[in-house]
Amino acid sequence: MFGKFSRRHFAKLAGVSALGMAARPVDATAQAAASSPTPASFPKDFVWGTATSSYQIEGAVNEDGRGRSIWDTFSHTQGKIEDGTSGDRANEHYHRYKEDIGLIRDIGAKAYRFSIAWPRVFPEGTGKPNPKGLDFYDRLIDELLKQGIEPYATLYHWDLPQALEDRVGGWRSAETAKAFGDYAGHVAARITDRVKSVFTINEAGRFVNFGYGWGIDAPGLKLPDGEVNQVRHHVALAHGLAVQAIRARGRAGTRVGVAENIAACVPAFDTPENVHAAEMATRELNAGFLGVILEGKYTDGFLKFAGKDAPKFTAAELKIISEPNDFVGLNIYAPQFYIAASDKAPGWSVLPFPTSFPHMNSEWLRVGPETIYWAPRLAAKVWNIKTIYISENGTSSEDKLRADGKVYDLDRIMYLRNYLRQLQRATSEGVPVRGYFLWSLMDNFEWIFGYGKRFGLYHVDFETQRRTPKLSVDFYRDVVARNAIGV
């Protein structure tokens, strides 16, 4: 199952010759100058951060009144997780958060994007909140501020209370959207005296399709297309209700937005015709979630393509869904679609990936640094977005501890160097990217792959819970310190 998943579904989602080197002497000073180009700088107030999510790192699933989530249930279902593990213990971040915040401080990053576990706050999804539900996050936020790190909270990173799945069908019901709005308001009233930026929902594009359409993620359902589209509509509605609740109950000035793994479209090559085609494709291929949030309507192309499977909605719901956002988070890992102009409707075509296309340690993670340039540029143009954050970017790697106790993740450094140079290209051209959150701070429970895929800057021994900095920590520390990317 796991091999098929990595190929099928994310698609929808020292070699220099020495000959002649001694032929003539070289001026060492001139050579050094020539090989040391000026680093490419980011905007002065650019935000550098790291990111994690609650179920992937916290552990402590049965402590302090936390309820069960759909991922607790799913990960304990035989055959669902590649290595047979779960997030029961994970990184023990619930008890080691001070140590982990120290890791962020040691990098020099000034921002941390974390998620709050809904079932810690409302174990039954609705009703009476758990008195201890937000205590952990209060401690976490206070420690972040003490260490000079700005907290960015995410309200939903996939750990839906199992009680809502059992009682109303989870995201199949608009009742879950309403419950999310209530949860968002409760959290906002508690934390926005210290947390100024809140992401509502993370990656609807992943958890809707994978969890409700293909049965790969929690809750493991394979619904028909019409029901999947309705699920996605309820998630968009939840976002809108959360925005309203945060503005009603949070402190004045609290900023709110969504984080989405945008269907990243890249022109096959840079011509005016291909760029325009990629703009059209970006709008249509993201119409079911980002588009309706940012436009307040489903595009005619989306509704025509969906046909009888289009979601049912009201004008009042569309008005709620399209509440203005203060920013948009884009999770960008790999190109999903290369686009070429076409003289046939709809004016663009999706090109097939060649089998030789390079990828990282995760097979789905194709290497396309230009994606982090084009995706925000096109999104800003299509929807007139004024503030964008790269809310996730990073890669898995082999990450073996060597005999000297170190991890030389040169492939991750290669990936980050090339992506960040393209991101700098975007900001230098005025694309409104204001910050970057590297995924992830440390190795963690990587969903259906268990602990077999490592995305962290810090290596984690999950038996001893020892955190070890990888070489990429030094690389990222240098980027943050200089606010620039070198060679």
Coordinates of C-alpha atoms in Angstrom, one line a residue:
M1 CA 0.0 0.0 0.0
F2 CA 2.7 2.5 1.0
G3 CA 4.7 2.2 -2.3
K4 CA 1.5 2.6 -4.3
F5 CA 0.6 5.7 -2.3
S6 CA 3.9 7.4 -2.8
R7 CA 3.7 7.0 -6.6
R8 CA 0.1 7.6 -7.3
H9 CA -1.4 10.1 -4.9
F10 CA 1.2 12.8 -4.3
A11 CA 1.3 13.2 -8.1
K12 CA -2.1 14.5 -7.7
L13 CA -0.5 16.3 -5.2
A14 CA 33.1 15.4 -5.7
G15 CA 32.9 15.0 -9.4
V16 CA 35.3 17.5 -10.9
S17 CA 38.2 16.2 -13.1
A18 CA 41.7 17.1 -12.0
L19 CA 43.1 17.2 -15.6
G20 CA 44.9 20.4 -16.4
M21 CA 44.4 21.9 -12.9
A22 CA 48.0 22.6 -12.5
A23 CA 48.5 24.0 -15.9
R24 CA 49.1 27.6 -14.6
P25 CA 49.3 29.4 -11.3
V26 CA 46.2 31.2 -9.9
D27 CA 45.9 34.3 -7.9
A28 CA 44.5 33.0 -4.6
T29 CA 43.0 36.3 -3.6
A30 CA 41.2 36.7 -6.9
Q31 CA 40.1 33.1 -6.8
A32 CA 38.6 33.5 -3.3
A33 CA 36.8 36.7 -4.4
A34 CA 35.4 35.0 -7.5
S35 CA 34.2 32.0 -5.5
S36 CA 32.5 34.1 -2.8
P37 CA 29.6 35.9 -4.4
T38 CA 27.5 38.2 -2.2
P39 CA 24.8 36.3 -0.4
A40 CA 21.3 36.9 -1.6
S41 CA 19.4 38.7 1.1
F42 CA 15.8 38.5 2.3
P43 CA 13.7 41.5 3.4
K44 CA 14.8 43.1 6.6
D45 CA 11.8 41.9 8.7
F46 CA 11.6 38.4 7.2
V47 CA 10.4 35.8 9.7
W48 CA 12.5 32.7 10.1
G49 CA 10.9 29.8 11.9
T50 CA 10.4 26.1 12.3
A51 CA 7.2 24.0 12.5
T52 CA 5.7 20.9 14.1
S53 CA 2.3 19.5 14.9
S54 CA 0.6 18.2 18.0
Y55 CA 0.0 14.5 17.2
Q56 CA 3.4 14.1 15.6
I57 CA 5.4 15.2 18.6
E58 CA 3.5 15.6 21.9
G59 CA 2.8 12.0 23.0
A60 CA 1.0 12.0 26.4
V61 CA -2.2 10.9 24.6
N62 CA -3.9 9.8 27.9
E63 CA -2.8 12.6 30.2
D64 CA -4.5 15.6 31.7
G65 CA -7.9 14.8 30.3
R66 CA -7.1 14.6 26.6
G67 CA -9.7 12.9 24.5
R68 CA -9.0 10.5 21.7
S69 CA -8.4 11.7 18.2
I70 CA -9.1 10.0 14.8
W71 CA -5.3 9.5 14.6
D72 CA -5.2 7.6 17.9
T73 CA -7.8 5.3 16.5
F74 CA -6.3 5.0 13.0
S75 CA -2.7 4.4 14.1
H76 CA -3.9 1.6 16.4
T77 CA -5.7 -0.1 13.5
Q78 CA -3.6 -3.0 12.1
G79 CA -1.9 -2.3 8.8
K80 CA -2.5 1.4 8.6
I81 CA 1.0 2.6 9.7
E82 CA 3.9 1.2 7.8
D83 CA 6.1 0.4 10.8
G84 CA 3.2 -0.5 13.1
T85 CA 3.8 2.5 15.5
S86 CA 1.6 5.3 16.8
G87 CA 1.9 8.8 18.3
D88 CA 1.3 7.5 21.8
R89 CA 4.8 8.5 22.9
A90 CA 6.1 10.3 19.8
N91 CA 8.8 12.8 20.9
E92 CA 7.5 13.3 24.5
H93 CA 7.3 17.0 23.7
Y94 CA 4.5 17.3 26.2
H95 CA 7.1 16.9 28.9
R96 CA 10.2 18.0 27.0
Y97 CA 8.9 21.2 25.6
K98 CA 11.5 23.4 27.4
E99 CA 14.3 21.3 25.9
D100 CA 12.8 21.6 22.5
I101 CA 12.3 25.3 22.7
G102 CA 16.0 25.4 23.5
L103 CA 16.6 23.7 20.1
I104 CA 14.8 26.5 18.3
R105 CA 16.7 29.1 20.3
D106 CA 20.0 27.5 19.4
I107 CA 19.2 27.7 15.7
G108 CA 18.5 31.4 16.1
A109 CA 15.0 31.2 14.7
K110 CA 12.6 33.8 16.0
A111 CA 9.3 32.1 15.3
Y112 CA 7.7 28.7 16.0
R113 CA 4.6 27.3 14.3
F114 CA 3.0 24.6 16.5
S115 CA -0.5 23.1 16.6
I116 CA -3.0 22.8 19.4
A117 CA -4.7 19.4 19.9
W118 CA -8.5 19.9 19.7
P119 CA -9.2 16.8 21.8
R120 CA -7.0 18.2 24.6
V121 CA -9.3 21.3 24.8
F122 CA -12.7 19.6 24.1
P123 CA -12.3 15.8 24.6
E124 CA -15.8 15.3 23.2
G125 CA -15.3 17.8 20.4
T126 CA -18.0 20.1 21.9
G127 CA -19.6 20.8 25.2
K128 CA -17.7 21.4 28.4
P129 CA -14.0 22.3 27.8
N130 CA -11.3 20.3 29.7
P131 CA -10.0 22.6 32.5
K132 CA -6.4 21.4 31.8
G133 CA -6.8 21.5 28.0
L134 CA -4.9 24.7 27.3
D135 CA -2.6 24.6 30.3
F136 CA 0.1 22.9 28.3
Y137 CA -0.1 25.5 25.6
D138 CA 0.0 28.3 28.1
R139 CA 3.3 26.9 29.4
L140 CA 4.6 26.4 25.9
I141 CA 3.7 30.0 24.8
D142 CA 5.1 31.5 27.9
E143 CA 8.4 29.6 27.5
L144 CA 8.6 30.6 23.8
L145 CA 8.2 34.3 24.7
K146 CA 10.7 34.0 27.5
Q147 CA 13.2 32.6 24.9
G148 CA 12.5 35.5 22.5
I149 CA 10.6 33.2 20.0
E150 CA 7.3 34.4 18.5
P151 CA 4.5 31.8 18.7
Y152 CA 2.3 31.0 15.7
A153 CA -0.5 28.7 16.6
T154 CA -2.4 26.3 14.3
L155 CA -5.8 25.2 15.5
Y156 CA -6.2 22.1 13.4
H157 CA -3.4 19.8 12.2
W158 CA -5.6 16.7 11.5
D159 CA -6.3 15.4 15.1
L160 CA -10.1 15.6 15.0
P161 CA -11.7 14.5 18.2
Q162 CA -12.8 10.9 17.7
A163 CA -16.1 11.7 19.5
L164 CA -17.1 14.0 16.6
E165 CA -16.3 11.3 14.0
D166 CA -18.4 8.8 15.9
R167 CA -21.3 11.2 16.7
V168 CA -21.8 13.2 13.6
G169 CA -19.5 11.7 11.0
G170 CA -16.6 14.2 11.5
W171 CA -16.1 16.5 8.5
R172 CA -19.0 14.9 6.7
S173 CA -21.3 17.0 8.8
A174 CA -21.6 20.8 9.1
E175 CA -22.0 20.2 12.8
T176 CA -18.2 19.7 12.9
A177 CA -17.7 23.0 11.2
K178 CA -19.8 24.7 13.9
A179 CA -17.9 22.8 16.6
F180 CA -14.6 24.0 15.2
G181 CA -15.8 27.6 15.3
D182 CA -16.7 27.2 19.0
Y183 CA -13.3 25.6 19.7
A184 CA -11.5 28.4 17.8
G185 CA -13.3 31.1 19.8
H186 CA -12.5 29.4 23.1
V187 CA -8.8 29.1 22.2
A188 CA -8.6 32.7 20.9
A189 CA -10.0 34.1 24.2
R190 CA -7.3 32.3 26.1
I191 CA -4.1 32.7 24.1
T192 CA -4.3 35.8 21.9
D193 CA -3.1 38.0 24.6
R194 CA 0.3 36.5 23.7
V195 CA -0.2 34.8 20.3
K196 CA -0.7 37.4 17.6
S197 CA -0.9 35.1 14.5
V198 CA -3.2 32.1 14.2
F199 CA -3.5 29.6 11.4
T200 CA -7.0 27.9 11.4
I201 CA -6.6 24.7 9.4
N202 CA -3.6 22.9 8.0
E203 CA -3.6 21.2 4.6
A204 CA -7.2 20.5 3.8
G205 CA -5.9 19.4 0.4
R206 CA -4.2 16.5 2.1
F207 CA -6.5 15.3 4.9
V208 CA -9.7 15.6 2.9
N209 CA -8.6 13.5 0.0
F210 CA -6.4 11.1 1.9
G211 CA -8.7 10.7 4.9
Y212 CA -12.1 10.7 3.3
G213 CA -11.5 9.9 -0.4
W214 CA -8.7 7.4 -0.6
G215 CA -8.7 5.8 2.8
I216 CA -5.0 6.4 3.3
D217 CA -5.1 8.7 6.3
A218 CA -7.4 8.9 9.3
P219 CA -10.3 8.2 9.5
G220 CA -9.6 5.9 6.5
L221 CA -12.8 6.4 4.5
K222 CA -13.3 5.9 0.8
L223 CA -16.3 8.1 0.0
P224 CA -17.7 8.9 -3.4
D225 CA -16.7 12.1 -5.1
G226 CA -19.8 14.0 -4.1
E227 CA -19.3 13.3 -0.5
V228 CA -15.6 14.2 -0.6
N229 CA -16.5 17.6 -2.1
Q230 CA -19.1 18.1 0.6
V231 CA -16.4 17.3 3.2
R232 CA -14.1 19.9 1.7
H233 CA -16.9 22.4 1.8
H234 CA -17.5 21.8 5.5
V235 CA -13.8 22.3 6.1
A236 CA -13.9 25.6 4.3
L237 CA -16.9 26.6 6.3
A238 CA -15.1 25.7 9.5
H239 CA -12.3 28.0 8.5
G240 CA -14.7 30.9 7.9
L241 CA -16.5 30.2 11.2
A242 CA -13.1 30.1 13.0
V243 CA -12.1 33.4 11.5
Q244 CA -15.3 35.0 12.7
A245 CA -14.9 33.5 16.2
I246 CA -11.2 34.5 16.5
R247 CA -12.1 38.1 15.6
A248 CA -15.0 38.1 18.0
R249 CA -13.3 36.6 21.0
G250 CA -9.6 37.2 20.4
R251 CA -7.6 40.3 21.2
A252 CA -7.8 43.2 18.8
G253 CA -5.1 43.0 16.2
T254 CA -5.0 39.2 16.2
R255 CA -4.1 38.1 12.6
V256 CA -5.7 35.0 11.2
G257 CA -5.3 32.9 8.0
V258 CA -5.2 29.4 6.6
A259 CA -2.3 27.0 5.8
E260 CA -2.8 25.0 2.7
N261 CA -0.7 22.6 0.6
I262 CA -1.5 24.5 -2.6
A263 CA -1.8 22.5 -5.8
A264 CA 1.5 23.9 -6.9
C265 CA 1.6 24.7 -10.6
V266 CA 4.8 25.5 -12.4
P267 CA 5.2 26.8 -16.0
A268 CA 6.9 24.1 -18.1
F269 CA 9.3 27.0 -19.0
D270 CA 9.1 30.7 -18.6
T271 CA 7.2 32.2 -21.5
P272 CA 4.3 34.7 -21.2
E273 CA 1.9 32.0 -22.6
N274 CA 3.0 29.3 -20.2
V275 CA 3.0 31.7 -17.2
H276 CA -0.6 32.8 -18.1
A277 CA -1.6 29.1 -18.4
A278 CA -0.1 28.4 -15.0
E279 CA -2.1 31.2 -13.5
M280 CA -5.3 29.8 -14.9
A281 CA -4.4 26.3 -13.7
T282 CA -3.5 27.6 -10.2
R283 CA -7.0 29.1 -9.9
E284 CA -8.9 26.1 -11.2
L285 CA -6.9 23.3 -9.5
N286 CA -7.3 25.1 -6.1
A287 CA -10.9 26.2 -6.6
G288 CA -12.3 23.6 -4.1
F289 CA -10.7 25.2 -1.1
L290 CA -8.3 28.1 -1.4
G291 CA -10.3 29.5 -4.3
V292 CA -13.6 29.6 -2.5
I293 CA -12.0 31.0 0.6
L294 CA -10.3 33.8 -1.3
E295 CA -13.0 34.5 -3.9
G296 CA -16.2 33.7 -2.0
K297 CA -17.4 31.5 -4.8
Y298 CA -16.7 28.2 -6.6
T299 CA -15.4 28.8 -10.1
D300 CA -17.6 27.9 -13.0
G301 CA -15.0 25.5 -14.2
F302 CA -14.9 23.7 -10.8
L303 CA -18.7 23.4 -10.7
K304 CA -18.9 22.2 -14.3
F305 CA -16.2 19.6 -13.7
A306 CA -17.8 18.4 -10.5
G307 CA -21.3 18.2 -12.1
K308 CA -23.7 16.2 -10.0
D309 CA -20.8 15.8 -7.4
A310 CA -20.6 19.5 -6.7
P311 CA -21.0 20.4 -3.0
K312 CA -24.3 21.7 -1.8
F313 CA -24.0 25.2 -0.3
T314 CA -25.8 28.4 0.4
A315 CA -25.0 32.0 -0.3
A316 CA -24.8 32.6 3.5
E317 CA -22.2 29.8 3.8
L318 CA -20.1 31.3 1.0
K319 CA -20.1 34.7 2.8
I320 CA -18.8 33.0 6.0
I321 CA -16.2 31.0 4.1
S322 CA -14.8 34.2 2.4
E323 CA -14.2 36.2 5.6
P324 CA -11.1 38.3 4.9
N325 CA -7.8 36.6 5.8
D326 CA -4.8 38.6 7.1
F327 CA -2.4 36.2 5.5
V328 CA -2.2 32.9 3.6
G329 CA 0.2 30.1 4.5
L330 CA 1.4 27.9 1.7
N331 CA 3.0 24.5 2.4
I332 CA 5.4 23.8 -0.5
Y333 CA 7.5 20.7 -0.9
A334 CA 7.3 19.6 -4.5
P335 CA 5.9 20.6 -7.9
Q336 CA 2.5 18.9 -8.4
F337 CA 1.8 20.1 -11.9
Y338 CA 3.9 21.4 -14.8
I339 CA 1.7 23.5 -17.0
A340 CA 1.9 24.4 -20.7
A341 CA -0.3 26.7 -22.7
S342 CA -2.8 24.9 -25.0
D343 CA -4.9 26.1 -27.9
K344 CA -7.7 23.8 -26.6
A345 CA -10.0 24.5 -23.7
P346 CA -9.4 25.4 -20.9
G347 CA -6.2 27.0 -22.3
W348 CA -3.7 24.9 -20.4
S349 CA -2.6 21.3 -20.1
V350 CA -0.9 19.3 -17.4
L351 CA 2.4 17.6 -18.6
P352 CA 3.3 14.1 -17.5
F353 CA 6.2 13.6 -15.2
P354 CA 9.1 11.5 -16.7
T355 CA 10.0 8.5 -14.8
S356 CA 13.6 9.9 -14.4
F357 CA 12.4 13.0 -12.5
P358 CA 14.6 13.4 -9.4
H359 CA 13.1 12.9 -5.9
M360 CA 14.3 13.0 -2.3
N361 CA 14.3 10.2 0.3
S362 CA 10.5 10.2 0.1
E363 CA 9.5 9.1 -3.4
W364 CA 6.6 11.6 -3.7
L365 CA 8.9 14.5 -2.9
R366 CA 10.1 15.5 -6.3
V367 CA 12.9 18.0 -6.4
G368 CA 11.6 21.3 -8.0
P369 CA 13.1 24.3 -6.3
E370 CA 11.4 26.6 -8.8
T371 CA 8.1 25.6 -7.1
I372 CA 8.7 27.8 -4.1
Y373 CA 9.2 30.8 -6.5
W374 CA 6.2 30.1 -8.8
A375 CA 3.6 28.9 -6.3
P376 CA 3.5 32.1 -4.2
R377 CA 4.1 34.4 -7.2
L378 CA 1.1 32.8 -9.0
A379 CA -1.1 32.7 -5.9
A380 CA -0.4 36.4 -5.1
K381 CA -1.3 37.3 -8.7
V382 CA -4.4 35.2 -9.0
W383 CA -6.0 36.2 -5.6
N384 CA -4.3 39.5 -4.9
I385 CA -2.8 38.1 -1.6
K386 CA -0.8 40.8 0.3
T387 CA 0.9 38.6 2.9
I388 CA 2.1 35.0 2.4
Y389 CA 4.0 32.7 4.7
I390 CA 5.7 29.5 3.6
S391 CA 4.1 27.6 6.4
E392 CA 6.0 24.4 5.6
N393 CA 8.9 23.4 3.5
G394 CA 11.5 20.7 4.0
T395 CA 12.5 17.2 3.1
S396 CA 13.1 13.7 4.5
S397 CA 16.6 12.3 4.4
E398 CA 18.3 9.0 5.3
D399 CA 19.7 10.7 8.4
K400 CA 22.0 8.0 9.8
L401 CA 24.0 8.7 12.9
R402 CA 27.6 8.1 11.8
A403 CA 30.5 6.6 13.9
D404 CA 31.4 10.1 15.2
G405 CA 27.8 10.6 16.5
K406 CA 26.9 13.1 13.8
V407 CA 24.4 13.3 11.0
Y408 CA 25.7 14.6 7.6
D409 CA 22.4 15.3 5.8
L410 CA 24.0 16.9 2.8
D411 CA 21.0 16.0 0.7
R412 CA 18.7 18.1 2.9
I413 CA 21.2 21.0 2.7
M414 CA 21.2 20.7 -1.1
Y415 CA 17.4 20.8 -1.1
L416 CA 17.1 23.7 1.3
R417 CA 19.8 25.7 -0.4
N418 CA 18.2 25.5 -3.8
Y419 CA 14.7 26.1 -2.6
L420 CA 15.7 29.1 -0.5
R421 CA 17.5 30.6 -3.4
Q422 CA 14.3 30.5 -5.4
L423 CA 12.4 31.9 -2.5
Q424 CA 14.9 34.8 -2.3
R425 CA 14.3 35.3 -6.0
A426 CA 10.6 35.6 -5.3
T427 CA 11.0 38.1 -2.4
S428 CA 13.5 40.2 -4.5
E429 CA 10.9 40.5 -7.2
G430 CA 8.3 41.7 -4.7
V431 CA 6.3 38.5 -4.2
P432 CA 4.8 39.2 -0.7
V433 CA 6.3 36.3 1.2
R434 CA 6.9 37.5 4.7
G435 CA 8.3 34.4 6.4
Y436 CA 9.4 30.8 6.2
F437 CA 8.8 27.9 8.6
L438 CA 11.1 24.9 8.0
W439 CA 9.5 21.5 8.4
S440 CA 10.4 20.2 10.8
L441 CA 12.2 21.1 14.0
M442 CA 12.9 17.5 14.7
D443 CA 12.2 14.0 13.5
N444 CA 8.7 12.8 14.5
F445 CA 5.8 10.5 13.8
E446 CA 5.4 10.9 10.1
W447 CA 1.8 9.8 9.7
I448 CA 1.3 6.6 7.7
F449 CA 5.1 6.1 7.5
G450 CA 5.5 6.0 11.3
Y451 CA 9.0 6.9 12.3
G452 CA 10.6 5.7 9.1
K453 CA 10.8 9.1 7.4
R454 CA 12.8 11.8 9.1
F455 CA 12.1 15.4 8.2
G456 CA 13.8 17.1 11.2
L457 CA 16.7 19.4 11.7
Y458 CA 17.4 17.4 14.8
H459 CA 17.8 13.7 14.8
V460 CA 15.7 11.9 17.4
D461 CA 16.5 8.5 18.9
F462 CA 12.9 7.5 19.7
E463 CA 14.1 4.9 22.3
T464 CA 16.2 7.4 24.4
Q465 CA 14.5 10.6 23.1
R466 CA 17.9 12.1 22.6
R467 CA 18.0 15.0 20.2
T468 CA 21.1 15.4 18.0
P469 CA 21.7 18.3 15.7
K470 CA 22.2 17.4 12.1
L471 CA 24.5 19.3 9.8
S472 CA 21.5 21.1 8.4
V473 CA 21.2 22.9 11.8
D474 CA 24.4 24.7 11.1
F475 CA 23.3 25.5 7.6
Y476 CA 19.9 26.9 8.7
R477 CA 21.5 28.8 11.6
D478 CA 23.8 30.5 9.1
V479 CA 20.8 31.5 6.8
V480 CA 18.9 32.9 9.8
A481 CA 21.9 34.8 11.2
R482 CA 22.7 36.4 7.8
N483 CA 19.1 36.7 6.6
A484 CA 20.5 35.5 3.4
I485 CA 21.2 32.4 1.3
G486 CA 24.8 31.9 0.0
V487 CA 26.1 29.3 -2.4

